[in-house]
Amino acid sequence: MTAPAPKTRPTPLLVRALRREPVERKPVWFMRQAGRSLPEYRELRQGVPMLEMCRTPDLCAEVTLQPVRRHGVDAAIFFSDIVTPLEGIGIDVEIQPGVGPVIAEPIRTEADLERLRPLEPETDLPEISEAIRIITAELGDTPLIGFAGAPFTLASYLVEGRPSKSQEMARAMQLEHPGLFRNLLERLADIAVASLKAQVEAGVQAVQVFDSWAGSLSEQTYREAVLPVSQRLFAEIEELGVPRIHFAVNAGHLMEAMAESGCDAMGVDWRTPLSEARRRLGDGVALQGNLDPTVPLAGPEVLERKTRALLDDAPELGHVFNLGHGVLPSTDPGMLTELVGLVHELTEKEN
Ligand code: 1CP
């Protein structure tokens, strides 16, 4: 008897672009594409706390799929939050509307670190794998992106206890107690690795590691205190075989250092032109980004002009179109649908 032929699916555009392979048109997706800009999301969220939604596979799957159906983006991003794994290991965290993650008892001492036990995804977060299986079955050939918070960005919430403008308590901890700070980051890297492995095993085809707030660090501090931990994180997920994107906001000064993490692609915010990113990073990493998230608020004429300009400035190979940070809640979703069509039309290869 011959074994049944293995199911072969075409490699998604997103994955090929992240590997810097030729594509017939550029893939496009948006950070925070699921969420408050969509009326169908707001309707489902009514009365459901954010983290409860993340732990309800059917709701989580539905919200993940909404922007794919509506906009025709080339990837879904798993609907969850960077603090979900912290809740999974028993940290008392709540996402407060209009605020963000709030930690009841911040982590500030060696003794506090004991509360950051290793994550065991199968028992701590079984809902995540279940949701990913539902989503990937529904998505067909469209890939699903998994994600995790990078150690520094997660540490900033754990130390501060809530969102902060410049992460001053976390940065002071790094200066005053570098050993404690390092241990905190190492534990958070282990949690991110465990979470990302479980997501890939359940079916995600690319991952993004958000170090959103790393830009508050000087390059020297980043290199000393954060980069070695991020390098270990990226090395440990390399064997999963999926492209790994790294992203931070307002971190143009860290671009080269962050690319040394070992990531396959760098997310670039809108303050750094893609041609400059390419010049500084070389062509060893793919680039993702980086339309200013306020452009879709400024009307169709501006949208088209800025999109054309961005595409003219972007590398031909190894570029995934995205915004330079998340979709703003006030964005008219119709403008995002238009943007997807525009990118597809302007980058389609004739053959
Ligand atoms: O489509 C998607 O991208 C939605 C999935 C998603 C992702 C990828 C959510 C849902 N959160 C995230 C990642 C995330 N969460 C990051 C990294 C990305 C980024 O830089 O934006 C960060 C820093 C957080 C922390 C967080 N969670 C914030 C920021 C707070 C601050 O410090 O300013 C906020 C506001 C949240 C809540 C949250 N997470 C996600 C949603 C839809 C929301 C809003 C909750 C609501 O609708 O009430």
Coordinates of C-alpha atoms and ligand atoms in Angstrom, one line a residue:
M1 CA 0.0 0.0 0.0
T2 CA 1.3 3.4 -0.8
A3 CA 1.1 6.0 1.9
P4 CA -1.3 8.9 1.1
A5 CA 0.4 11.9 -0.4
P6 CA 1.2 14.5 2.3
K7 CA -1.1 17.5 2.1
T8 CA 1.0 20.2 0.5
R9 CA -0.2 23.7 0.8
P10 CA 1.4 26.6 -1.1
T11 CA 3.9 28.5 1.0
P12 CA 2.1 31.8 2.0
L13 CA 3.1 35.1 0.4
L14 CA 3.9 36.4 3.9
V15 CA 6.3 33.5 4.7
R16 CA 8.0 33.9 1.3
A17 CA 8.4 37.7 1.8
L18 CA 9.8 37.2 5.3
R19 CA 12.3 34.7 3.8
R20 CA 13.2 37.3 1.2
E21 CA 12.0 35.1 -1.6
P22 CA 10.3 36.6 -4.8
V23 CA 6.6 37.2 -4.5
E24 CA 3.9 37.8 -7.1
R25 CA 2.6 40.7 -5.0
K26 CA 3.5 42.1 -1.6
P27 CA 1.7 40.7 1.5
V28 CA 0.0 43.2 3.7
W29 CA -1.4 42.9 7.3
F30 CA -1.9 45.4 10.1
M31 CA -0.7 45.3 13.7
R32 CA -3.9 45.6 15.9
Q33 CA -6.0 44.7 12.8
A34 CA -8.4 43.0 15.2
G35 CA -9.9 45.2 17.7
R36 CA -11.5 48.5 18.4
S37 CA -11.6 49.9 14.8
L38 CA -14.1 47.1 13.9
P39 CA -17.8 47.5 14.9
E40 CA -18.2 43.7 14.7
Y41 CA -15.4 43.4 17.4
R42 CA -16.9 46.1 19.6
E43 CA -20.2 44.2 19.5
L44 CA -18.7 40.9 20.5
R45 CA -16.6 42.5 23.3
Q46 CA -19.6 44.0 25.0
G47 CA -19.5 42.9 28.7
V48 CA -16.6 40.5 28.1
P49 CA -13.3 41.5 29.8
M50 CA -10.3 41.4 27.4
L51 CA -8.4 38.6 29.0
E52 CA -11.6 36.5 29.4
M53 CA -12.1 36.9 25.6
C54 CA -8.5 35.7 25.1
R55 CA -9.3 32.5 27.0
T56 CA -12.6 31.7 25.1
P57 CA -11.5 29.9 22.0
D58 CA -14.6 30.5 19.9
L59 CA -14.7 34.3 20.6
C60 CA -10.9 34.6 20.1
A61 CA -11.1 32.7 16.8
E62 CA -14.0 34.9 15.6
V63 CA -12.2 38.1 16.4
T64 CA -9.0 36.9 14.8
L65 CA -10.9 36.1 11.6
Q66 CA -12.9 39.3 11.4
P67 CA -10.2 41.5 9.8
V68 CA -9.3 38.8 7.3
R69 CA -12.9 38.6 6.1
R70 CA -13.4 42.3 6.0
H71 CA -10.1 43.5 4.6
G72 CA -8.7 40.6 2.7
V73 CA -5.3 40.9 4.5
D74 CA -2.6 38.3 3.7
A75 CA -2.3 37.2 7.3
A76 CA -4.2 37.0 10.5
I77 CA -2.7 37.8 13.9
F78 CA -3.8 35.7 16.8
F79 CA -6.1 37.7 19.1
S80 CA -4.5 37.6 22.5
D81 CA -2.2 40.0 24.5
I82 CA 1.4 40.0 25.5
V83 CA 0.3 39.5 29.2
T84 CA -1.9 36.4 28.6
P85 CA 1.0 34.0 29.5
L86 CA 1.6 36.0 32.7
E87 CA -2.0 35.4 33.6
G88 CA -1.5 31.7 32.7
I89 CA 1.2 31.3 35.4
G90 CA -1.0 33.0 38.0
I91 CA 0.1 36.6 38.0
D92 CA -2.9 38.8 38.9
V93 CA -3.2 41.0 35.8
E94 CA -6.1 42.8 34.3
I95 CA -6.5 44.7 31.1
Q96 CA -8.3 47.9 32.1
P97 CA -10.3 49.6 29.4
G98 CA -8.6 52.7 28.1
V99 CA -5.5 51.9 30.2
G100 CA -3.9 48.6 29.4
P101 CA -2.3 45.9 31.5
V102 CA -2.4 46.5 35.3
I103 CA -0.5 44.1 37.6
A104 CA -2.0 43.9 41.2
E105 CA 1.4 43.1 42.8
P106 CA 4.3 44.4 40.8
I107 CA 7.6 42.4 40.6
R108 CA 10.4 44.4 42.4
T109 CA 12.5 42.1 44.5
E110 CA 14.4 38.7 44.2
A111 CA 11.6 37.2 46.3
D112 CA 8.9 38.5 43.9
L113 CA 10.7 36.7 41.0
E114 CA 9.6 33.3 42.5
R115 CA 6.1 34.2 41.3
L116 CA 7.3 34.0 37.7
R117 CA 7.3 30.3 37.4
P118 CA 7.9 28.5 34.1
L119 CA 4.9 28.5 31.7
E120 CA 3.5 25.1 30.8
P121 CA 1.2 25.9 27.9
E122 CA -0.7 22.6 27.8
T123 CA -1.9 23.0 31.4
D124 CA -1.7 26.8 31.9
L125 CA -3.1 27.9 28.5
P126 CA -4.9 25.0 26.8
E127 CA -7.4 27.5 25.3
I128 CA -4.7 29.1 23.1
S129 CA -3.8 25.9 21.2
E130 CA -7.5 25.2 20.9
A131 CA -8.2 28.6 19.5
I132 CA -5.3 28.4 17.0
R133 CA -6.6 25.0 15.7
I134 CA -10.0 26.5 15.1
I135 CA -8.5 29.6 13.4
T136 CA -6.1 27.7 11.1
A137 CA -8.8 25.3 10.0
E138 CA -11.0 28.3 9.0
L139 CA -8.2 30.3 7.4
G140 CA -7.3 27.8 4.7
D141 CA -4.2 29.1 2.9
T142 CA -4.0 32.4 4.8
P143 CA -1.3 32.2 7.5
L144 CA -1.7 32.9 11.1
I145 CA 0.9 35.0 13.0
G146 CA 1.6 34.1 16.6
F147 CA 3.3 36.5 19.0
A148 CA 4.9 37.1 22.4
G149 CA 6.0 40.1 24.4
A150 CA 9.8 40.4 24.5
P151 CA 11.5 40.3 28.0
F152 CA 12.1 44.0 28.4
T153 CA 8.6 45.1 27.4
L154 CA 6.9 42.5 29.7
A155 CA 9.3 43.5 32.5
S156 CA 8.3 47.1 32.1
Y157 CA 4.7 46.2 32.9
L158 CA 5.7 43.8 35.7
V159 CA 8.0 46.3 37.4
E160 CA 5.9 49.4 36.9
G161 CA 2.6 47.6 37.6
R162 CA 0.9 49.5 34.7
P163 CA 1.5 51.2 31.4
S164 CA 4.1 53.9 31.7
K165 CA 5.5 56.6 29.4
S166 CA 9.2 55.9 29.7
Q167 CA 9.5 52.8 31.8
E168 CA 11.5 54.7 34.5
M169 CA 11.1 52.1 37.3
A170 CA 12.2 49.3 35.1
R171 CA 15.2 51.3 33.9
A172 CA 16.1 52.3 37.4
M173 CA 16.0 48.6 38.5
Q174 CA 18.4 47.8 35.6
L175 CA 20.8 50.4 36.9
E176 CA 20.5 49.7 40.6
H177 CA 20.1 45.9 40.6
P178 CA 21.4 44.6 37.2
G179 CA 21.5 41.0 38.5
L180 CA 17.8 41.0 39.5
F181 CA 16.9 42.7 36.3
R182 CA 18.7 40.1 34.3
N183 CA 17.1 37.3 36.2
L184 CA 13.7 38.8 35.5
L185 CA 14.4 39.1 31.8
E186 CA 15.7 35.5 31.6
R187 CA 12.5 34.2 33.2
L188 CA 10.4 36.2 30.8
A189 CA 12.4 34.9 27.9
D190 CA 11.7 31.3 29.0
I191 CA 8.0 32.2 29.2
A192 CA 8.0 33.7 25.7
V193 CA 9.9 30.7 24.3
A194 CA 7.4 28.2 25.8
S195 CA 4.4 30.2 24.6
L196 CA 5.8 30.6 21.0
K197 CA 6.6 26.9 20.8
A198 CA 3.1 26.0 21.8
Q199 CA 1.7 28.4 19.2
V200 CA 3.8 27.0 16.4
E201 CA 2.9 23.4 17.4
A202 CA -0.7 24.4 17.2
G203 CA -0.3 25.9 13.7
V204 CA 1.0 29.5 13.5
Q205 CA 3.2 30.0 10.5
A206 CA 5.2 33.1 11.6
V207 CA 5.9 34.8 14.9
Q208 CA 6.4 38.3 16.0
V209 CA 8.2 39.3 19.2
F210 CA 7.1 42.7 20.4
D211 CA 9.7 44.7 22.3
S212 CA 7.4 47.7 21.9
W213 CA 9.0 49.9 24.6
A214 CA 12.7 49.0 24.1
G215 CA 13.1 52.4 22.4
S216 CA 13.3 54.1 25.9
L217 CA 16.7 52.4 26.4
S218 CA 20.0 53.9 25.2
E219 CA 21.8 51.7 22.7
Q220 CA 24.5 50.9 25.3
T221 CA 22.0 49.8 27.9
Y222 CA 20.0 47.8 25.3
R223 CA 23.2 46.0 24.2
E224 CA 24.3 45.3 27.8
A225 CA 21.1 44.4 29.5
V226 CA 18.5 43.3 26.9
L227 CA 20.2 42.0 23.7
P228 CA 21.9 38.9 25.1
V229 CA 18.5 37.7 26.5
S230 CA 16.7 38.5 23.2
Q231 CA 19.5 36.6 21.3
R232 CA 18.9 33.5 23.5
L233 CA 15.1 33.8 22.9
F234 CA 15.5 34.0 19.1
A235 CA 18.1 31.2 19.1
E236 CA 15.7 28.9 21.0
I237 CA 12.8 29.4 18.7
E238 CA 14.9 29.1 15.5
E239 CA 14.4 25.3 15.4
L240 CA 10.6 25.9 15.1
G241 CA 11.4 26.7 11.4
V242 CA 9.0 29.7 11.1
P243 CA 10.0 33.3 10.2
R244 CA 10.6 35.4 13.3
I245 CA 9.8 39.2 13.2
H246 CA 11.1 41.6 15.9
F247 CA 9.5 45.0 16.5
A248 CA 9.8 48.1 18.6
V249 CA 8.4 51.6 18.5
N250 CA 10.5 54.7 18.4
A251 CA 13.6 52.7 18.3
G252 CA 15.4 53.9 15.2
H253 CA 18.6 54.2 17.4
L254 CA 18.4 50.5 18.2
M255 CA 17.8 49.1 14.8
E256 CA 21.2 47.5 14.2
A257 CA 21.3 46.2 17.7
M258 CA 17.8 44.7 17.6
A259 CA 18.6 43.0 14.2
E260 CA 21.6 41.3 16.0
S261 CA 19.0 39.4 18.0
G262 CA 19.0 36.9 15.2
C263 CA 15.5 37.7 13.9
D264 CA 14.5 37.1 10.3
A265 CA 12.6 40.4 9.9
M266 CA 12.6 43.8 11.6
G267 CA 9.4 45.7 12.0
V268 CA 10.2 49.4 11.4
D269 CA 8.1 52.2 12.8
W270 CA 7.1 55.2 10.6
R271 CA 9.9 57.5 11.8
T272 CA 12.6 55.6 9.9
P273 CA 12.3 55.4 6.1
L274 CA 12.5 51.8 4.8
S275 CA 15.3 52.8 2.4
E276 CA 17.3 54.0 5.5
A277 CA 16.5 50.7 7.3
R278 CA 17.6 48.7 4.3
R279 CA 20.9 50.7 4.0
R280 CA 21.6 50.3 7.7
L281 CA 20.6 46.7 8.1
G282 CA 21.8 45.3 4.7
D283 CA 19.7 42.7 2.9
G284 CA 20.1 39.9 5.5
V285 CA 16.8 40.7 7.2
A286 CA 13.4 41.3 5.7
L287 CA 11.6 44.6 6.7
Q288 CA 8.0 45.0 7.8
G289 CA 6.2 48.3 7.9
N290 CA 5.8 51.2 8.0
L291 CA 3.0 53.5 7.0
D292 CA 2.2 56.2 9.7
P293 CA -0.9 54.9 11.5
T294 CA -2.4 58.4 11.1
V295 CA -2.4 58.2 7.3
P296 CA -5.6 56.2 7.1
L297 CA -7.3 59.0 9.1
A298 CA -6.4 61.6 6.5
G299 CA -8.6 60.7 3.6
P300 CA -8.3 58.6 0.4
E301 CA -6.1 61.0 -1.6
V302 CA -3.4 61.2 1.2
L303 CA -3.7 57.4 1.6
E304 CA -2.9 56.7 -2.0
R305 CA -0.1 59.3 -2.2
K306 CA 1.6 58.1 0.9
T307 CA 1.2 54.4 0.0
R308 CA 2.8 55.0 -3.4
A309 CA 5.6 56.9 -1.8
L310 CA 6.2 54.1 0.7
L311 CA 6.2 51.4 -2.0
D312 CA 8.7 53.5 -4.0
D313 CA 11.0 53.7 -1.0
A314 CA 10.6 50.0 0.0
P315 CA 12.9 47.2 -1.0
E316 CA 11.6 44.9 -3.8
L317 CA 12.6 41.7 -2.0
G318 CA 11.9 41.0 1.6
H319 CA 9.2 43.6 2.4
V320 CA 5.9 43.0 4.2
F321 CA 3.5 46.0 4.1
N322 CA 2.2 47.1 7.5
L323 CA 1.6 50.2 9.5
G324 CA 4.5 51.6 11.6
H325 CA 2.5 50.7 14.8
G326 CA -1.0 49.5 15.6
V327 CA -4.2 50.5 13.9
L328 CA -5.6 53.5 15.8
P329 CA -9.1 52.9 17.3
S330 CA -10.6 55.9 15.4
T331 CA -9.6 54.5 12.0
D332 CA -12.4 54.1 9.5
P333 CA -12.1 50.3 8.6
G334 CA -13.1 51.2 5.0
M335 CA -9.8 53.0 4.7
L336 CA -7.9 49.8 5.7
T337 CA -9.8 47.7 3.2
E338 CA -8.9 50.3 0.5
L339 CA -5.3 50.2 1.6
V340 CA -5.1 46.4 1.2
G341 CA -6.5 46.7 -2.3
L342 CA -4.1 49.5 -3.1
V343 CA -1.0 47.6 -2.0
H344 CA -2.2 44.5 -3.9
E345 CA -2.8 46.5 -7.1
L346 CA 0.4 48.5 -7.0
T347 CA 2.6 45.6 -6.3
E348 CA 1.0 42.9 -8.5
K349 CA 3.5 41.5 -11.0
E350 CA 2.2 41.1 -14.5
N351 CA 3.0 37.7 -16.1
Ligands
1CP1 O1 -5.0 42.5 16.0 C1 -4.3 42.5 16.9 O2 -3.1 42.8 16.8 C2 -4.8 42.2 18.3 C3 -4.0 41.3 19.2 C4 -3.2 42.1 20.2 C5 -1.8 42.2 20.1 C6 -0.8 41.7 19.1 C7 -3.6 42.7 21.3 C8 -5.0 42.9 21.8 N1 -2.5 43.2 22.1 C9 -1.4 42.9 21.3 C10 0.0 43.1 21.7 C11 0.3 44.1 22.8 N2 -0.3 44.3 23.9 C12 1.5 44.9 22.7 C13 2.5 44.9 21.6 C14 2.0 45.6 20.4 C15 2.0 47.1 20.5 O3 3.1 47.7 20.7 O4 1.0 47.7 20.4 C16 1.5 45.7 23.9 C17 2.5 46.7 24.3 C18 0.4 45.3 24.7 C19 0.0 45.8 26.0 C20 -1.4 46.4 25.9 N3 -2.5 45.7 25.9 C21 -1.7 47.8 25.7 C22 -0.7 48.9 25.7 C23 -0.7 49.7 27.0 C24 0.4 50.7 27.0 O5 1.4 50.4 27.7 O6 0.2 51.8 26.4 C25 -3.1 47.8 25.7 C26 -4.0 49.1 25.5 C27 -3.6 46.5 25.8 C28 -5.0 46.1 25.7 C29 -5.4 45.4 24.4 N4 -4.7 44.4 23.8 C30 -5.4 44.0 22.7 C31 -6.5 44.8 22.5 C32 -7.5 44.7 21.4 C33 -6.5 45.7 23.6 C34 -7.5 46.8 23.9 C35 -8.5 46.2 24.9 C36 -9.9 46.6 24.6 O7 -10.3 46.6 23.5 O8 -10.5 47.0 25.7

